[in-house]
PDB file of C-alpha atoms and ligand atoms in Angstrom:
ATOM      1  CA  UNK A 200       0.000   0.000   0.000  1.00 68.00           C
ATOM      2  CA  UNK A 201       1.364   3.391  -0.997  1.00 72.00           C
ATOM      3  CA  UNK A 202       1.485   6.223   1.467  1.00 91.00           C
ATOM      4  CA  UNK A 203       2.600   8.820  -1.040  1.00 93.00           C
ATOM      5  CA  UNK A 204       0.765  10.662  -3.765  1.00 94.00           C
ATOM      6  CA  UNK A 205       1.801  12.397  -6.949  1.00 96.00           C
ATOM      7  CA  UNK A 206       0.126  15.735  -7.451  1.00 96.00           C
ATOM      8  CA  UNK A 207       0.319  18.709  -9.769  1.00 97.00           C
ATOM      9  CA  UNK A 208      -0.378  22.224  -8.692  1.00 97.00           C
ATOM     10  CA  UNK A 209       0.539  25.748  -9.663  1.00 98.00           C
ATOM     11  CA  UNK A 210       2.953  27.545  -7.368  1.00 98.00           C
ATOM     12  CA  UNK A 211       3.449  31.248  -7.989  1.00 98.00           C
ATOM     13  CA  UNK A 212       2.257  30.852 -11.564  1.00 97.00           C
ATOM     14  CA  UNK A 213       4.518  27.877 -12.354  1.00 98.00           C
ATOM     15  CA  UNK A 214       3.227  24.310 -12.783  1.00 98.00           C
ATOM     16  CA  UNK A 215       4.914  22.033 -10.231  1.00 97.00           C
ATOM     17  CA  UNK A 216       4.750  18.287  -9.698  1.00 97.00           C
ATOM     18  CA  UNK A 217       5.213  16.744  -6.290  1.00 97.00           C
ATOM     19  CA  UNK A 218       5.445  13.240  -4.909  1.00 97.00           C
ATOM     20  CA  UNK A 219       4.733  13.527  -1.220  1.00 96.00           C
ATOM     21  CA  UNK A 220       3.924  11.388   1.767  1.00 97.00           C
ATOM     22  CA  UNK A 221       0.171  11.752   2.256  1.00 97.00           C
ATOM     23  CA  UNK A 222       0.751  13.246   5.711  1.00 97.00           C
ATOM     24  CA  UNK A 223       2.864  16.155   4.386  1.00 98.00           C
ATOM     25  CA  UNK A 224       1.375  19.542   5.137  1.00 98.00           C
ATOM     26  CA  UNK A 225       1.278  22.145   2.416  1.00 98.00           C
ATOM     27  CA  UNK A 226       3.702  24.151   4.559  1.00 98.00           C
ATOM     28  CA  UNK A 227       6.283  21.360   4.594  1.00 98.00           C
ATOM     29  CA  UNK A 228       5.737  20.712   0.886  1.00 98.00           C
ATOM     30  CA  UNK A 229       6.516  24.363   0.163  1.00 98.00           C
ATOM     31  CA  UNK A 230       9.506  24.636   2.468  1.00 98.00           C
ATOM     32  CA  UNK A 231      11.070  21.173   2.359  1.00 98.00           C
ATOM     33  CA  UNK A 232      10.152  19.905  -1.098  1.00 97.00           C
ATOM     34  CA  UNK A 233      10.018  23.102  -3.152  1.00 97.00           C
ATOM     35  CA  UNK A 234      12.538  25.072  -1.029  1.00 98.00           C
ATOM     36  CA  UNK A 235      10.256  28.095  -0.861  1.00 98.00           C
ATOM     37  CA  UNK A 236      11.305  29.115   2.621  1.00 98.00           C
ATOM     38  CA  UNK A 237       9.615  32.522   2.532  1.00 98.00           C
ATOM     39  CA  UNK A 238       6.556  30.904   4.101  1.00 98.00           C
ATOM     40  CA  UNK A 239       7.388  30.529   7.779  1.00 98.00           C
ATOM     41  CA  UNK A 240       6.678  27.843  10.345  1.00 98.00           C
ATOM     42  CA  UNK A 241       5.875  29.406  13.691  1.00 98.00           C
ATOM     43  CA  UNK A 242       3.641  27.126  15.706  1.00 98.00           C
ATOM     44  CA  UNK A 243       2.792  24.411  13.137  1.00 98.00           C
ATOM     45  CA  UNK A 244      -0.719  24.112  14.524  1.00 97.00           C
ATOM     46  CA  UNK A 245      -2.804  27.022  13.332  1.00 98.00           C
ATOM     47  CA  UNK A 246      -2.138  29.499  16.098  1.00 98.00           C
ATOM     48  CA  UNK A 247       0.225  32.123  14.683  1.00 98.00           C
ATOM     49  CA  UNK A 248      -0.504  32.772  10.996  1.00 98.00           C
ATOM     50  CA  UNK A 249       3.186  32.805   9.988  1.00 98.00           C
ATOM     51  CA  UNK A 250       2.466  30.127   7.373  1.00 98.00           C
ATOM     52  CA  UNK A 251      -0.380  32.003   5.633  1.00 98.00           C
ATOM     53  CA  UNK A 252      -0.446  31.589   1.845  1.00 98.00           C
ATOM     54  CA  UNK A 253      -3.073  32.320  -0.770  1.00 98.00           C
ATOM     55  CA  UNK A 254      -4.850  29.387  -2.388  1.00 98.00           C
ATOM     56  CA  UNK A 255      -6.958  30.394  -5.359  1.00 96.00           C
ATOM     57  CA  UNK A 256      -6.945  33.895  -3.826  1.00 94.00           C
ATOM     58  CA  UNK A 257      -8.083  32.906  -0.340  1.00 97.00           C
ATOM     59  CA  UNK A 258      -5.829  32.915   2.717  1.00 98.00           C
ATOM     60  CA  UNK A 259      -5.059  29.576   4.295  1.00 98.00           C
ATOM     61  CA  UNK A 260      -2.798  28.444   7.121  1.00 98.00           C
ATOM     62  CA  UNK A 261      -0.489  26.132   5.188  1.00 98.00           C
ATOM     63  CA  UNK A 262       0.343  24.150   8.352  1.00 98.00           C
ATOM     64  CA  UNK A 263      -3.289  23.096   8.735  1.00 98.00           C
ATOM     65  CA  UNK A 264      -3.840  21.634   5.296  1.00 98.00           C
ATOM     66  CA  UNK A 265      -2.320  18.615   3.581  1.00 98.00           C
ATOM     67  CA  UNK A 266      -0.508  19.049   0.286  1.00 98.00           C
ATOM     68  CA  UNK A 267      -2.508  16.182  -1.249  1.00 97.00           C
ATOM     69  CA  UNK A 268      -5.703  18.217  -0.792  1.00 97.00           C
ATOM     70  CA  UNK A 269      -4.474  20.769  -3.336  1.00 98.00           C
ATOM     71  CA  UNK A 270      -4.276  18.906  -6.625  1.00 97.00           C
ATOM     72  CA  UNK A 271      -4.844  21.492  -9.351  1.00 98.00           C
ATOM     73  CA  UNK A 272      -4.892  24.464  -6.989  1.00 98.00           C
ATOM     74  CA  UNK A 273      -3.033  27.733  -7.523  1.00 98.00           C
ATOM     75  CA  UNK A 274      -0.885  28.621  -4.509  1.00 98.00           C
ATOM     76  CA  UNK A 275       0.708  32.030  -4.075  1.00 98.00           C
ATOM     77  CA  UNK A 276       3.463  32.485  -1.519  1.00 98.00           C
ATOM     78  CA  UNK A 277       5.363  35.608  -0.548  1.00 98.00           C
ATOM     79  CA  UNK A 278       7.894  34.781  -3.278  1.00 98.00           C
ATOM     80  CA  UNK A 279       5.127  35.011  -5.882  1.00 98.00           C
ATOM     81  CA  UNK A 280       3.822  38.415  -4.827  1.00 98.00           C
ATOM     82  CA  UNK A 281       6.830  40.479  -5.748  1.00 96.00           C
ATOM     83  CA  UNK A 282      10.590  40.643  -5.632  1.00 91.00           C
ATOM     84  CA  UNK A 283      13.225  43.289  -4.974  1.00 92.00           C
ATOM     85  CA  UNK A 284      12.778  46.019  -7.560  1.00 95.00           C
ATOM     86  CA  UNK A 285       9.238  44.911  -8.302  1.00 96.00           C
ATOM     87  CA  UNK A 286       7.441  44.674  -4.973  1.00 98.00           C
ATOM     88  CA  UNK A 287       3.732  44.120  -4.498  1.00 98.00           C
ATOM     89  CA  UNK A 288       2.143  47.362  -3.181  1.00 98.00           C
ATOM     90  CA  UNK A 289       1.542  45.646   0.174  1.00 98.00           C
ATOM     91  CA  UNK A 290       5.209  44.676   0.417  1.00 98.00           C
ATOM     92  CA  UNK A 291       6.224  48.287  -0.353  1.00 98.00           C
ATOM     93  CA  UNK A 292       3.796  49.608   2.262  1.00 98.00           C
ATOM     94  CA  UNK A 293       5.206  47.275   4.934  1.00 98.00           C
ATOM     95  CA  UNK A 294       8.688  48.596   4.130  1.00 98.00           C
ATOM     96  CA  UNK A 295       7.541  52.227   4.110  1.00 98.00           C
ATOM     97  CA  UNK A 296       5.706  51.936   7.427  1.00 98.00           C
ATOM     98  CA  UNK A 297       8.262  49.714   9.179  1.00 97.00           C
ATOM     99  CA  UNK A 298       5.639  46.997   9.524  1.00 98.00           C
ATOM    100  CA  UNK A 299       8.130  44.473  10.892  1.00 97.00           C
ATOM    101  CA  UNK A 300      11.107  44.015  13.153  1.00 97.00           C
ATOM    102  CA  UNK A 301      12.499  40.468  12.973  1.00 98.00           C
ATOM    103  CA  UNK A 302      10.404  39.792   9.878  1.00 97.00           C
ATOM    104  CA  UNK A 303       9.455  36.241  10.842  1.00 98.00           C
ATOM    105  CA  UNK A 304       5.721  36.873  10.784  1.00 98.00           C
ATOM    106  CA  UNK A 305       5.890  39.230   7.804  1.00 98.00           C
ATOM    107  CA  UNK A 306       5.285  36.883   4.846  1.00 98.00           C
ATOM    108  CA  UNK A 307       2.145  35.616   6.568  1.00 98.00           C
ATOM    109  CA  UNK A 308       1.079  39.137   7.523  1.00 98.00           C
ATOM    110  CA  UNK A 309       1.427  40.322   3.925  1.00 98.00           C
ATOM    111  CA  UNK A 310      -0.399  37.358   2.365  1.00 98.00           C
ATOM    112  CA  UNK A 311      -3.134  37.693   4.960  1.00 98.00           C
ATOM    113  CA  UNK A 312      -3.533  41.449   4.525  1.00 98.00           C
ATOM    114  CA  UNK A 313      -3.916  41.161   0.762  1.00 98.00           C
ATOM    115  CA  UNK A 314      -6.715  38.646   1.314  1.00 98.00           C
ATOM    116  CA  UNK A 315      -8.264  40.867   4.013  1.00 98.00           C
ATOM    117  CA  UNK A 316      -8.711  43.718   1.557  1.00 98.00           C
ATOM    118  CA  UNK A 317     -10.195  41.303  -0.994  1.00 97.00           C
ATOM    119  CA  UNK A 318     -12.615  40.009   1.669  1.00 97.00           C
ATOM    120  CA  UNK A 319     -13.732  43.551   2.492  1.00 96.00           C
ATOM    121  CA  UNK A 320     -14.131  44.355  -1.220  1.00 96.00           C
ATOM    122  CA  UNK A 321     -16.262  41.210  -1.530  1.00 96.00           C
ATOM    123  CA  UNK A 322     -18.414  42.486   1.349  1.00 95.00           C
ATOM    124  CA  UNK A 323     -17.656  39.540   3.609  1.00 96.00           C
ATOM    125  CA  UNK A 324     -18.493  40.577   7.182  1.00 95.00           C
ATOM    126  CA  UNK A 325     -16.211  40.037  10.171  1.00 96.00           C
ATOM    127  CA  UNK A 326     -16.939  39.554  13.875  1.00 95.00           C
ATOM    128  CA  UNK A 327     -16.867  43.340  14.408  1.00 95.00           C
ATOM    129  CA  UNK A 328     -19.037  44.309  11.436  1.00 94.00           C
ATOM    130  CA  UNK A 329     -22.042  45.866  13.151  1.00 90.00           C
ATOM    131  CA  UNK A 330     -24.343  46.389  10.172  1.00 91.00           C
ATOM    132  CA  UNK A 331     -24.566  43.271   8.018  1.00 91.00           C
ATOM    133  CA  UNK A 332     -26.763  45.041   5.490  1.00 91.00           C
ATOM    134  CA  UNK A 333     -24.292  47.865   4.827  1.00 89.00           C
ATOM    135  CA  UNK A 334     -21.234  47.666   2.620  1.00 89.00           C
ATOM    136  CA  UNK A 335     -18.102  46.446   4.434  1.00 88.00           C
ATOM    137  CA  UNK A 336     -15.613  49.249   5.037  1.00 91.00           C
ATOM    138  CA  UNK A 337     -11.935  49.428   5.845  1.00 95.00           C
ATOM    139  CA  UNK A 338     -11.543  50.695   9.397  1.00 96.00           C
ATOM    140  CA  UNK A 339      -8.727  50.114  11.878  1.00 96.00           C
ATOM    141  CA  UNK A 340     -11.116  47.998  13.943  1.00 96.00           C
ATOM    142  CA  UNK A 341     -11.953  45.828  10.930  1.00 97.00           C
ATOM    143  CA  UNK A 342      -8.277  45.447  10.030  1.00 97.00           C
ATOM    144  CA  UNK A 343      -7.375  44.503  13.615  1.00 97.00           C
ATOM    145  CA  UNK A 344     -10.125  41.909  13.801  1.00 98.00           C
ATOM    146  CA  UNK A 345      -9.455  40.408  10.391  1.00 98.00           C
ATOM    147  CA  UNK A 346      -5.688  40.271  11.021  1.00 98.00           C
ATOM    148  CA  UNK A 347      -6.099  38.791  14.502  1.00 98.00           C
ATOM    149  CA  UNK A 348      -4.963  35.360  13.309  1.00 98.00           C
ATOM    150  CA  UNK A 349      -1.537  36.737  12.451  1.00 98.00           C
ATOM    151  CA  UNK A 350       0.558  37.087  15.584  1.00 98.00           C
ATOM    152  CA  UNK A 351       3.638  39.326  15.717  1.00 98.00           C
ATOM    153  CA  UNK A 352       5.877  38.653  18.690  1.00 97.00           C
ATOM    154  CA  UNK A 353       7.776  41.883  17.927  1.00 97.00           C
ATOM    155  CA  UNK A 354       4.573  43.890  18.339  1.00 96.00           C
ATOM    156  CA  UNK A 355       4.716  45.721  15.001  1.00 97.00           C
ATOM    157  CA  UNK A 356       0.930  45.854  14.932  1.00 97.00           C
ATOM    158  CA  UNK A 357       0.349  49.604  14.711  1.00 97.00           C
ATOM    159  CA  UNK A 358       2.726  49.926  11.756  1.00 98.00           C
ATOM    160  CA  UNK A 359       1.157  46.896  10.069  1.00 98.00           C
ATOM    161  CA  UNK A 360      -2.232  48.602  10.313  1.00 98.00           C
ATOM    162  CA  UNK A 361      -0.748  51.777   8.815  1.00 98.00           C
ATOM    163  CA  UNK A 362       0.623  49.769   5.886  1.00 98.00           C
ATOM    164  CA  UNK A 363      -2.669  48.008   5.211  1.00 98.00           C
ATOM    165  CA  UNK A 364      -4.648  51.241   5.521  1.00 98.00           C
ATOM    166  CA  UNK A 365      -2.398  52.933   2.999  1.00 97.00           C
ATOM    167  CA  UNK A 366      -2.892  50.154   0.451  1.00 98.00           C
ATOM    168  CA  UNK A 367      -6.638  50.281   1.142  1.00 97.00           C
ATOM    169  CA  UNK A 368      -6.512  54.012   0.427  1.00 94.00           C
ATOM    170  CA  UNK A 369      -7.925  55.033   3.780  1.00 91.00           C
ATOM    171  CA  UNK A 370      -4.785  56.962   4.760  1.00 78.00           C
ATOM    172  CA  UNK A 371      -1.361  57.843   3.355  1.00 75.00           C
TER     173      UNK A 371
HETATM  174  S1  LIG B 683       2.765  27.866  11.545  1.00 84.76           S
HETATM  175 FE1  LIG B 683       0.790  27.755  10.725  1.00 84.76          FE
HETATM  176  S2  LIG B 683      -0.430  28.958  12.032  1.00 84.76           S
HETATM  177 FE2  LIG B 683       1.521  28.921  12.998  1.00 84.76          FE
HETATM  178  S1  LIG B 684       8.167  41.232  12.985  1.00 84.76           S
HETATM  179 FE1  LIG B 684       8.978  39.805  14.435  1.00 84.76          FE
HETATM  180  S2  LIG B 684       7.316  38.442  14.766  1.00 84.76           S
HETATM  181 FE2  LIG B 684       6.475  40.041  13.601  1.00 84.76          FE
END
């Protein structure tokens, strides 16, 4: 009986084939098999958000999902968002606003924040949305709530909010 599976998925726009033990998390597949170490392992059990990636545009904790569940999916990691000289606007805003210190949580923070703004644009309510019939808006309270799954042990939170708000266009 085989305990490994061959799968094909798209990573940062490139088709990739993998042959992984069925128990391999997406996080370990990215870091150990594909050597994309931008995605970080903090807690490895869904508590910190350091491993957040985008799967078909939605944010997912890569430590909580198995690689074999993602046949055919499109995964975007921090490496796929931008690179030096051609940063994603959210990456530039984190740099401009000093939205990090050690940087360990930063790839997850950036992937998560991009998805947060997409969720607000799609009118998906959060726990702090008071009027479910009104259009969702970008407020500091909404950003704090929606980013609450991404922990920063350096405490760069206020600068992270500034970066996200700038990309959202709610302040410079
Ligand atoms: S490493 Fe995945 S949530 Fe902490
Ligand atoms: S910048 Fe150090 S954990 Fe967030």
